[in-house]
mmCIF file with all atom_site columns, C-alpha atoms in Angstrom:
data_model
loop_
_atom_site.group_PDB
_atom_site.id
_atom_site.type_symbol
_atom_site.label_atom_id
_atom_site.label_alt_id
_atom_site.label_comp_id
_atom_site.label_asym_id
_atom_site.label_entity_id
_atom_site.label_seq_id
_atom_site.pdbx_PDB_ins_code
_atom_site.Cartn_x
_atom_site.Cartn_y
_atom_site.Cartn_z
_atom_site.occupancy
_atom_site.B_iso_or_equiv
_atom_site.pdbx_formal_charge
_atom_site.auth_seq_id
_atom_site.auth_comp_id
_atom_site.auth_asym_id
_atom_site.auth_atom_id
_atom_site.pdbx_PDB_model_num
ATOM 1   C CA . MET A 1 1   ? 12.183  15.364  -22.187 1.00 44.00 ? 253 MET A CA 1
ATOM 2   C CA . ASN A 1 2   ? 10.411  12.317  -23.500 1.00 48.00 ? 254 ASN A CA 1
ATOM 3   C CA . ARG A 1 3   ? 6.804   12.022  -22.568 1.00 51.00 ? 255 ARG A CA 1
ATOM 4   C CA . LEU A 1 4   ? 5.000   8.982   -21.334 1.00 51.00 ? 256 LEU A CA 1
ATOM 5   C CA . HIS A 1 5   ? 1.351   7.998   -21.012 1.00 48.00 ? 257 HIS A CA 1
ATOM 6   C CA . HIS A 1 6   ? 0.521   6.206   -17.949 1.00 45.00 ? 258 HIS A CA 1
ATOM 7   C CA . LEU A 1 7   ? -1.978  3.497   -17.745 1.00 38.00 ? 259 LEU A CA 1
ATOM 8   C CA . TYR A 1 8   ? -3.622  1.703   -15.449 1.00 35.00 ? 260 TYR A CA 1
ATOM 9   C CA . TYR A 1 9   ? -0.681  -6.909  -8.464  1.00 31.00 ? 261 TYR A CA 1
ATOM 10  C CA . GLN A 1 10  ? 0.028   -8.950  -5.566  1.00 34.00 ? 262 GLN A CA 1
ATOM 11  C CA . PRO A 1 11  ? 0.225   -12.650 -6.407  1.00 38.00 ? 263 PRO A CA 1
ATOM 12  C CA . SER A 1 12  ? -2.393  -13.627 -3.838  1.00 37.00 ? 264 SER A CA 1
ATOM 13  C CA . LEU A 1 13  ? -4.860  -11.216 -5.400  1.00 39.00 ? 265 LEU A CA 1
ATOM 14  C CA . THR A 1 14  ? -3.995  -12.011 -8.998  1.00 40.00 ? 266 THR A CA 1
ATOM 15  C CA . ARG A 1 15  ? -7.236  -13.589 -10.038 1.00 39.00 ? 267 ARG A CA 1
ATOM 16  C CA . MET A 1 16  ? -9.432  -10.946 -8.438  1.00 39.00 ? 268 MET A CA 1
ATOM 17  C CA . LEU A 1 17  ? -7.382  -8.064  -9.791  1.00 42.00 ? 269 LEU A CA 1
ATOM 18  C CA . SER A 1 18  ? -6.809  -9.324  -13.319 1.00 42.00 ? 270 SER A CA 1
ATOM 19  C CA . GLN A 1 19  ? -10.004 -7.871  -14.746 1.00 41.00 ? 271 GLN A CA 1
ATOM 20  C CA . SER A 1 20  ? -9.878  -4.636  -12.788 1.00 44.00 ? 272 SER A CA 1
ATOM 21  C CA . LEU A 1 21  ? -6.208  -4.168  -13.617 1.00 43.00 ? 273 LEU A CA 1
ATOM 22  C CA . PHE A 1 22  ? -6.858  -4.746  -17.285 1.00 40.00 ? 274 PHE A CA 1
ATOM 23  C CA . PHE A 1 23  ? -9.759  -2.359  -17.504 1.00 41.00 ? 275 PHE A CA 1
ATOM 24  C CA . GLY A 1 24  ? -7.973  0.181   -15.349 1.00 42.00 ? 276 GLY A CA 1
ATOM 25  C CA . SER A 1 25  ? -4.924  -0.020  -17.542 1.00 40.00 ? 277 SER A CA 1
ATOM 26  C CA . LEU A 1 26  ? -6.868  0.378   -20.740 1.00 36.00 ? 278 LEU A CA 1
ATOM 27  C CA . THR A 1 27  ? -9.270  3.106   -19.766 1.00 35.00 ? 279 THR A CA 1
ATOM 28  C CA . ILE A 1 28  ? -7.445  6.254   -20.707 1.00 30.00 ? 280 ILE A CA 1
ATOM 29  C CA . THR A 1 29  ? -10.145 8.552   -19.381 1.00 28.00 ? 281 THR A CA 1
ATOM 30  C CA . SER A 1 30  ? -9.879  7.004   -15.942 1.00 34.00 ? 282 SER A CA 1
ATOM 31  C CA . LEU A 1 31  ? -6.287  8.177   -15.806 1.00 33.00 ? 283 LEU A CA 1
ATOM 32  C CA . VAL A 1 32  ? -7.438  11.745  -15.514 1.00 28.00 ? 284 VAL A CA 1
ATOM 33  C CA . SER A 1 33  ? -9.175  10.961  -12.257 1.00 28.00 ? 285 SER A CA 1
ATOM 34  C CA . SER A 1 34  ? -6.431  8.640   -11.022 1.00 36.00 ? 286 SER A CA 1
ATOM 35  C CA . ALA A 1 35  ? -4.130  11.638  -10.644 1.00 39.00 ? 287 ALA A CA 1
ATOM 36  C CA . LEU A 1 36  ? -0.783  10.152  -11.619 1.00 49.00 ? 288 LEU A CA 1
ATOM 37  C CA . ILE A 1 37  ? -0.376  9.993   -15.352 1.00 53.00 ? 289 ILE A CA 1
ATOM 38  C CA . PHE A 1 38  ? 2.021   10.609  -18.132 1.00 57.00 ? 290 PHE A CA 1
ATOM 39  C CA . SER A 1 39  ? 1.082   12.787  -21.042 1.00 52.00 ? 291 SER A CA 1
ATOM 40  C CA . SER A 1 40  ? 2.032   13.056  -24.637 1.00 48.00 ? 292 SER A CA 1
ATOM 41  C CA . ASN A 1 41  ? 1.000   14.685  -27.837 1.00 49.00 ? 293 ASN A CA 1
ATOM 42  C CA . VAL A 1 42  ? 1.325   11.342  -29.601 1.00 47.00 ? 294 VAL A CA 1
ATOM 43  C CA . HIS A 1 43  ? -1.413  10.599  -32.075 1.00 48.00 ? 295 HIS A CA 1
ATOM 44  C CA . ALA A 1 44  ? -1.821  6.942   -32.922 1.00 43.00 ? 296 ALA A CA 1
ATOM 45  C CA . GLN A 1 45  ? -2.321  5.951   -36.466 1.00 46.00 ? 297 GLN A CA 1
ATOM 46  C CA . ASN A 1 46  ? -4.662  3.143   -37.377 1.00 49.00 ? 298 ASN A CA 1
ATOM 47  C CA . THR A 1 47  ? -1.723  1.482   -39.110 1.00 59.00 ? 299 THR A CA 1
ATOM 48  C CA . LEU A 1 48  ? 0.389   1.032   -35.982 1.00 74.00 ? 300 LEU A CA 1
ATOM 49  C CA . GLN A 1 49  ? 2.310   -2.199  -36.459 1.00 86.00 ? 301 GLN A CA 1
ATOM 50  C CA . LEU A 1 50  ? 3.409   -3.980  -33.306 1.00 90.00 ? 302 LEU A CA 1
ATOM 51  C CA . ASP A 1 51  ? 5.180   -7.255  -32.871 1.00 91.00 ? 303 ASP A CA 1
ATOM 52  C CA . ASN A 1 52  ? 4.433   -9.720  -30.070 1.00 92.00 ? 304 ASN A CA 1
ATOM 53  C CA . THR A 1 53  ? 7.549   -8.652  -28.146 1.00 94.00 ? 305 THR A CA 1
ATOM 54  C CA . GLN A 1 54  ? 6.422   -5.020  -28.028 1.00 95.00 ? 306 GLN A CA 1
ATOM 55  C CA . ILE A 1 55  ? 2.953   -6.050  -26.870 1.00 94.00 ? 307 ILE A CA 1
ATOM 56  C CA . LEU A 1 56  ? 4.401   -8.351  -24.205 1.00 95.00 ? 308 LEU A CA 1
ATOM 57  C CA . ASN A 1 57  ? 6.809   -5.667  -23.000 1.00 95.00 ? 309 ASN A CA 1
ATOM 58  C CA . TYR A 1 58  ? 3.968   -3.157  -22.796 1.00 94.00 ? 310 TYR A CA 1
ATOM 59  C CA . SER A 1 59  ? 1.950   -5.631  -20.736 1.00 93.00 ? 311 SER A CA 1
ATOM 60  C CA . LYS A 1 60  ? 4.886   -6.155  -18.361 1.00 94.00 ? 312 LYS A CA 1
ATOM 61  C CA . VAL A 1 61  ? 5.269   -2.417  -17.890 1.00 93.00 ? 313 VAL A CA 1
ATOM 62  C CA . ILE A 1 62  ? 1.659   -1.783  -16.960 1.00 91.00 ? 314 ILE A CA 1
ATOM 63  C CA . LEU A 1 63  ? 1.648   -4.712  -14.536 1.00 90.00 ? 315 LEU A CA 1
ATOM 64  C CA . ARG A 1 64  ? 4.741   -3.377  -12.794 1.00 91.00 ? 316 ARG A CA 1
ATOM 65  C CA . MET A 1 65  ? 3.612   0.240   -12.848 1.00 90.00 ? 317 MET A CA 1
ATOM 66  C CA . GLU A 1 66  ? 0.253   -0.278  -11.192 1.00 88.00 ? 318 GLU A CA 1
ATOM 67  C CA . PRO A 1 67  ? 1.426   -1.069  -7.648  1.00 90.00 ? 319 PRO A CA 1
ATOM 68  C CA . GLU A 1 68  ? 3.815   1.883   -7.739  1.00 91.00 ? 320 GLU A CA 1
ATOM 69  C CA . ARG A 1 69  ? 1.133   4.178   -9.102  1.00 89.00 ? 321 ARG A CA 1
ATOM 70  C CA . GLN A 1 70  ? -1.270  3.131   -6.376  1.00 91.00 ? 322 GLN A CA 1
ATOM 71  C CA . GLN A 1 71  ? 1.400   3.531   -3.696  1.00 93.00 ? 323 GLN A CA 1
ATOM 72  C CA . ALA A 1 72  ? 2.329   7.001   -4.929  1.00 92.00 ? 324 ALA A CA 1
ATOM 73  C CA . PHE A 1 73  ? -1.321  8.022   -5.141  1.00 91.00 ? 325 PHE A CA 1
ATOM 74  C CA . ASP A 1 74  ? -1.949  6.795   -1.585  1.00 93.00 ? 326 ASP A CA 1
ATOM 75  C CA . LYS A 1 75  ? 1.106   8.640   -0.249  1.00 95.00 ? 327 LYS A CA 1
ATOM 76  C CA . ILE A 1 76  ? 0.061   11.868  -1.943  1.00 93.00 ? 328 ILE A CA 1
ATOM 77  C CA . LYS A 1 77  ? -3.497  11.489  -0.680  1.00 93.00 ? 329 LYS A CA 1
ATOM 78  C CA . LYS A 1 78  ? -2.208  10.975  2.857   1.00 95.00 ? 330 LYS A CA 1
ATOM 79  C CA . ILE A 1 79  ? -0.010  14.075  2.594   1.00 94.00 ? 331 ILE A CA 1
ATOM 80  C CA . ILE A 1 80  ? -2.683  16.398  1.222   1.00 93.00 ? 332 ILE A CA 1
ATOM 81  C CA . GLY A 1 81  ? -5.473  15.039  3.397   1.00 92.00 ? 333 GLY A CA 1
ATOM 82  C CA . ASP A 1 82  ? -9.045  15.944  2.528   1.00 87.00 ? 334 ASP A CA 1
ATOM 83  C CA . GLN A 1 83  ? -8.110  17.793  -0.640  1.00 88.00 ? 335 GLN A CA 1
ATOM 84  C CA . GLU A 1 84  ? -8.723  16.143  -3.976  1.00 87.00 ? 336 GLU A CA 1
ATOM 85  C CA . VAL A 1 85  ? -5.538  14.823  -5.571  1.00 87.00 ? 337 VAL A CA 1
ATOM 86  C CA . PRO A 1 86  ? -5.012  16.907  -8.710  1.00 85.00 ? 338 PRO A CA 1
ATOM 87  C CA . LYS A 1 87  ? -4.304  15.421  -12.113 1.00 83.00 ? 339 LYS A CA 1
ATOM 88  C CA . ILE A 1 88  ? -0.538  14.981  -12.232 1.00 82.00 ? 340 ILE A CA 1
ATOM 89  C CA . VAL A 1 89  ? 1.082   14.954  -15.656 1.00 78.00 ? 341 VAL A CA 1
ATOM 90  C CA . CYS A 1 90  ? 4.692   13.878  -15.401 1.00 77.00 ? 342 CYS A CA 1
ATOM 91  C CA . ASN A 1 91  ? 6.034   16.077  -18.175 1.00 71.00 ? 343 ASN A CA 1
ATOM 92  C CA . ASP A 1 92  ? 4.139   19.133  -16.932 1.00 79.00 ? 344 ASP A CA 1
ATOM 93  C CA . PRO A 1 93  ? 5.748   20.540  -13.766 1.00 82.00 ? 345 PRO A CA 1
ATOM 94  C CA . ASN A 1 94  ? 2.808   22.944  -13.383 1.00 87.00 ? 346 ASN A CA 1
ATOM 95  C CA . SER A 1 95  ? 0.582   19.950  -12.640 1.00 84.00 ? 347 SER A CA 1
ATOM 96  C CA . TYR A 1 96  ? 2.507   19.050  -9.488  1.00 84.00 ? 348 TYR A CA 1
ATOM 97  C CA . ASN A 1 97  ? 4.219   22.311  -8.494  1.00 85.00 ? 349 ASN A CA 1
ATOM 98  C CA . SER A 1 98  ? 1.145   23.285  -6.478  1.00 85.00 ? 350 SER A CA 1
ATOM 99  C CA . LEU A 1 99  ? 1.476   20.152  -4.327  1.00 90.00 ? 351 LEU A CA 1
ATOM 100 C CA . PRO A 1 100 ? 3.189   20.361  -0.940  1.00 93.00 ? 352 PRO A CA 1
ATOM 101 C CA . SER A 1 101 ? 6.904   19.627  -1.369  1.00 93.00 ? 353 SER A CA 1
ATOM 102 C CA . GLN A 1 102 ? 6.690   16.135  0.130   1.00 96.00 ? 354 GLN A CA 1
ATOM 103 C CA . ALA A 1 103 ? 3.819   15.168  -2.212  1.00 94.00 ? 355 ALA A CA 1
ATOM 104 C CA . ARG A 1 104 ? 5.619   16.762  -5.160  1.00 93.00 ? 356 ARG A CA 1
ATOM 105 C CA . ASP A 1 105 ? 8.681   14.628  -4.378  1.00 94.00 ? 357 ASP A CA 1
ATOM 106 C CA . VAL A 1 106 ? 6.513   11.486  -4.383  1.00 94.00 ? 358 VAL A CA 1
ATOM 107 C CA . ALA A 1 107 ? 5.031   12.408  -7.771  1.00 92.00 ? 359 ALA A CA 1
ATOM 108 C CA . ILE A 1 108 ? 8.410   13.197  -9.325  1.00 92.00 ? 360 ILE A CA 1
ATOM 109 C CA . ASP A 1 109 ? 9.909   9.984   -7.972  1.00 94.00 ? 361 ASP A CA 1
ATOM 110 C CA . TYR A 1 110 ? 7.012   7.968   -9.405  1.00 91.00 ? 362 TYR A CA 1
ATOM 111 C CA . CYS A 1 111 ? 7.336   9.659   -12.799 1.00 89.00 ? 363 CYS A CA 1
ATOM 112 C CA . ASN A 1 112 ? 11.069  8.988   -12.939 1.00 91.00 ? 364 ASN A CA 1
ATOM 113 C CA . ARG A 1 113 ? 10.708  5.336   -11.907 1.00 93.00 ? 365 ARG A CA 1
ATOM 114 C CA . SER A 1 114 ? 7.938   4.764   -14.424 1.00 90.00 ? 366 SER A CA 1
ATOM 115 C CA . GLN A 1 115 ? 9.955   6.197   -17.283 1.00 91.00 ? 367 GLN A CA 1
ATOM 116 C CA . GLN A 1 116 ? 12.900  3.981   -16.301 1.00 94.00 ? 368 GLN A CA 1
ATOM 117 C CA . LEU A 1 117 ? 10.577  0.975   -16.138 1.00 93.00 ? 369 LEU A CA 1
ATOM 118 C CA . VAL A 1 118 ? 9.315   1.576   -19.663 1.00 93.00 ? 370 VAL A CA 1
ATOM 119 C CA . GLU A 1 119 ? 12.835  1.852   -21.022 1.00 94.00 ? 371 GLU A CA 1
ATOM 120 C CA . ALA A 1 120 ? 14.107  -1.136  -18.993 1.00 96.00 ? 372 ALA A CA 1
ATOM 121 C CA . ASN A 1 121 ? 11.416  -3.256  -20.639 1.00 95.00 ? 373 ASN A CA 1
ATOM 122 C CA . GLY A 1 122 ? 12.652  -2.584  -24.137 1.00 95.00 ? 374 GLY A CA 1
ATOM 123 C CA . LEU A 1 123 ? 10.244  0.161   -25.145 1.00 94.00 ? 375 LEU A CA 1
ATOM 124 C CA . SER A 1 124 ? 10.949  3.745   -25.977 1.00 90.00 ? 376 SER A CA 1
ATOM 125 C CA . ILE A 1 125 ? 8.705   6.364   -24.430 1.00 83.00 ? 377 ILE A CA 1
ATOM 126 C CA . ASP A 1 126 ? 7.363   7.087   -27.908 1.00 84.00 ? 378 ASP A CA 1
ATOM 127 C CA . GLU A 1 127 ? 6.473   3.405   -28.474 1.00 89.00 ? 379 GLU A CA 1
ATOM 128 C CA . PHE A 1 128 ? 4.770   3.196   -25.089 1.00 87.00 ? 380 PHE A CA 1
ATOM 129 C CA . ASN A 1 129 ? 2.733   6.307   -25.870 1.00 79.00 ? 381 ASN A CA 1
ATOM 130 C CA . LYS A 1 130 ? 1.713   5.062   -29.298 1.00 86.00 ? 382 LYS A CA 1
ATOM 131 C CA . ILE A 1 131 ? 0.514   1.755   -27.866 1.00 90.00 ? 383 ILE A CA 1
ATOM 132 C CA . THR A 1 132 ? -1.411  3.568   -25.136 1.00 84.00 ? 384 THR A CA 1
ATOM 133 C CA . VAL A 1 133 ? -3.183  5.764   -27.664 1.00 84.00 ? 385 VAL A CA 1
ATOM 134 C CA . ALA A 1 134 ? -3.817  2.828   -30.031 1.00 88.00 ? 386 ALA A CA 1
ATOM 135 C CA . LEU A 1 135 ? -5.574  0.920   -27.232 1.00 87.00 ? 387 LEU A CA 1
ATOM 136 C CA . GLN A 1 136 ? -8.402  3.419   -27.283 1.00 85.00 ? 388 GLN A CA 1
ATOM 137 C CA . ASP A 1 137 ? -9.730  2.156   -30.609 1.00 88.00 ? 389 ASP A CA 1
ATOM 138 C CA . ASN A 1 138 ? -8.093  -1.205  -31.236 1.00 91.00 ? 390 ASN A CA 1
ATOM 139 C CA . GLU A 1 139 ? -10.076 -4.128  -29.823 1.00 92.00 ? 391 GLU A CA 1
ATOM 140 C CA . ASP A 1 140 ? -7.591  -6.703  -31.129 1.00 93.00 ? 392 ASP A CA 1
ATOM 141 C CA . LEU A 1 141 ? -4.742  -4.952  -29.320 1.00 93.00 ? 393 LEU A CA 1
ATOM 142 C CA . LYS A 1 142 ? -6.820  -4.751  -26.131 1.00 92.00 ? 394 LYS A CA 1
ATOM 143 C CA . ARG A 1 143 ? -7.463  -8.489  -26.332 1.00 92.00 ? 395 ARG A CA 1
ATOM 144 C CA . LYS A 1 144 ? -3.763  -9.261  -26.855 1.00 93.00 ? 396 LYS A CA 1
ATOM 145 C CA . ILE A 1 145 ? -2.748  -7.107  -23.895 1.00 92.00 ? 397 ILE A CA 1
ATOM 146 C CA . TYR A 1 146 ? -5.488  -8.625  -21.746 1.00 91.00 ? 398 TYR A CA 1
ATOM 147 C CA . ASN A 1 147 ? -4.286  -12.137 -22.596 1.00 92.00 ? 399 ASN A CA 1
ATOM 148 C CA . ASN A 1 148 ? -0.708  -11.158 -21.766 1.00 92.00 ? 400 ASN A CA 1
ATOM 149 C CA . LEU A 1 149 ? -1.794  -9.666  -18.439 1.00 90.00 ? 401 LEU A CA 1
ATOM 150 C CA . ILE A 1 150 ? -3.616  -12.849 -17.476 1.00 90.00 ? 402 ILE A CA 1
ATOM 151 C CA . ARG A 1 151 ? -0.671  -15.038 -18.513 1.00 91.00 ? 403 ARG A CA 1
ATOM 152 C CA . LEU A 1 152 ? 1.865   -12.846 -16.695 1.00 91.00 ? 404 LEU A CA 1
ATOM 153 C CA . GLN A 1 153 ? -0.212  -12.776 -13.527 1.00 88.00 ? 405 GLN A CA 1
ATOM 154 C CA . LYS A 1 154 ? -0.558  -16.563 -13.560 1.00 87.00 ? 406 LYS A CA 1
ATOM 155 C CA . ASN A 1 155 ? 3.200   -16.955 -14.066 1.00 80.00 ? 407 ASN A CA 1
ATOM 156 C CA . PRO A 1 156 ? 4.904   -14.061 -12.227 1.00 69.00 ? 408 PRO A CA 1
ATOM 157 C CA . GLU A 1 157 ? 8.351   -15.559 -12.903 1.00 68.00 ? 409 GLU A CA 1
ATOM 158 C CA . ASN A 1 158 ? 7.900   -14.560 -16.576 1.00 63.00 ? 410 ASN A CA 1
ATOM 159 C CA . GLN A 1 159 ? 7.749   -10.909 -15.698 1.00 60.00 ? 411 GLN A CA 1
#
């Protein structure tokens, strides 16, 4: 099974959320605490070459994923109550097998939809993972994605 990193929109909240969405989507370590993530053993190389289409498609994916991730997280939190939501890694069934069946179904559904979203936006899972890893150390790439996120949020019809 392909593996996918997950990163961190309502039009009326676009301006307020643009910075938090960007930083949430680029902060890999925050994904651990967000509970719903994808995982991969991909190691980015400093020489990763991306064209503008790949960067734009990546930006579209993370904008579309965020509301679904938040919805899934909220549903799981409601199901499990006062317990802390565990780190859920989509390609590791052990990470969600301990959840109650209803919460497990929510996590699996989210993981499946997110993988489809990546592929529907012209990226392979491997490309998505490489970009995610590259963001950790590439300020130029972060800036390009940030600019795309702002532009896409200002013009939702371009998504």
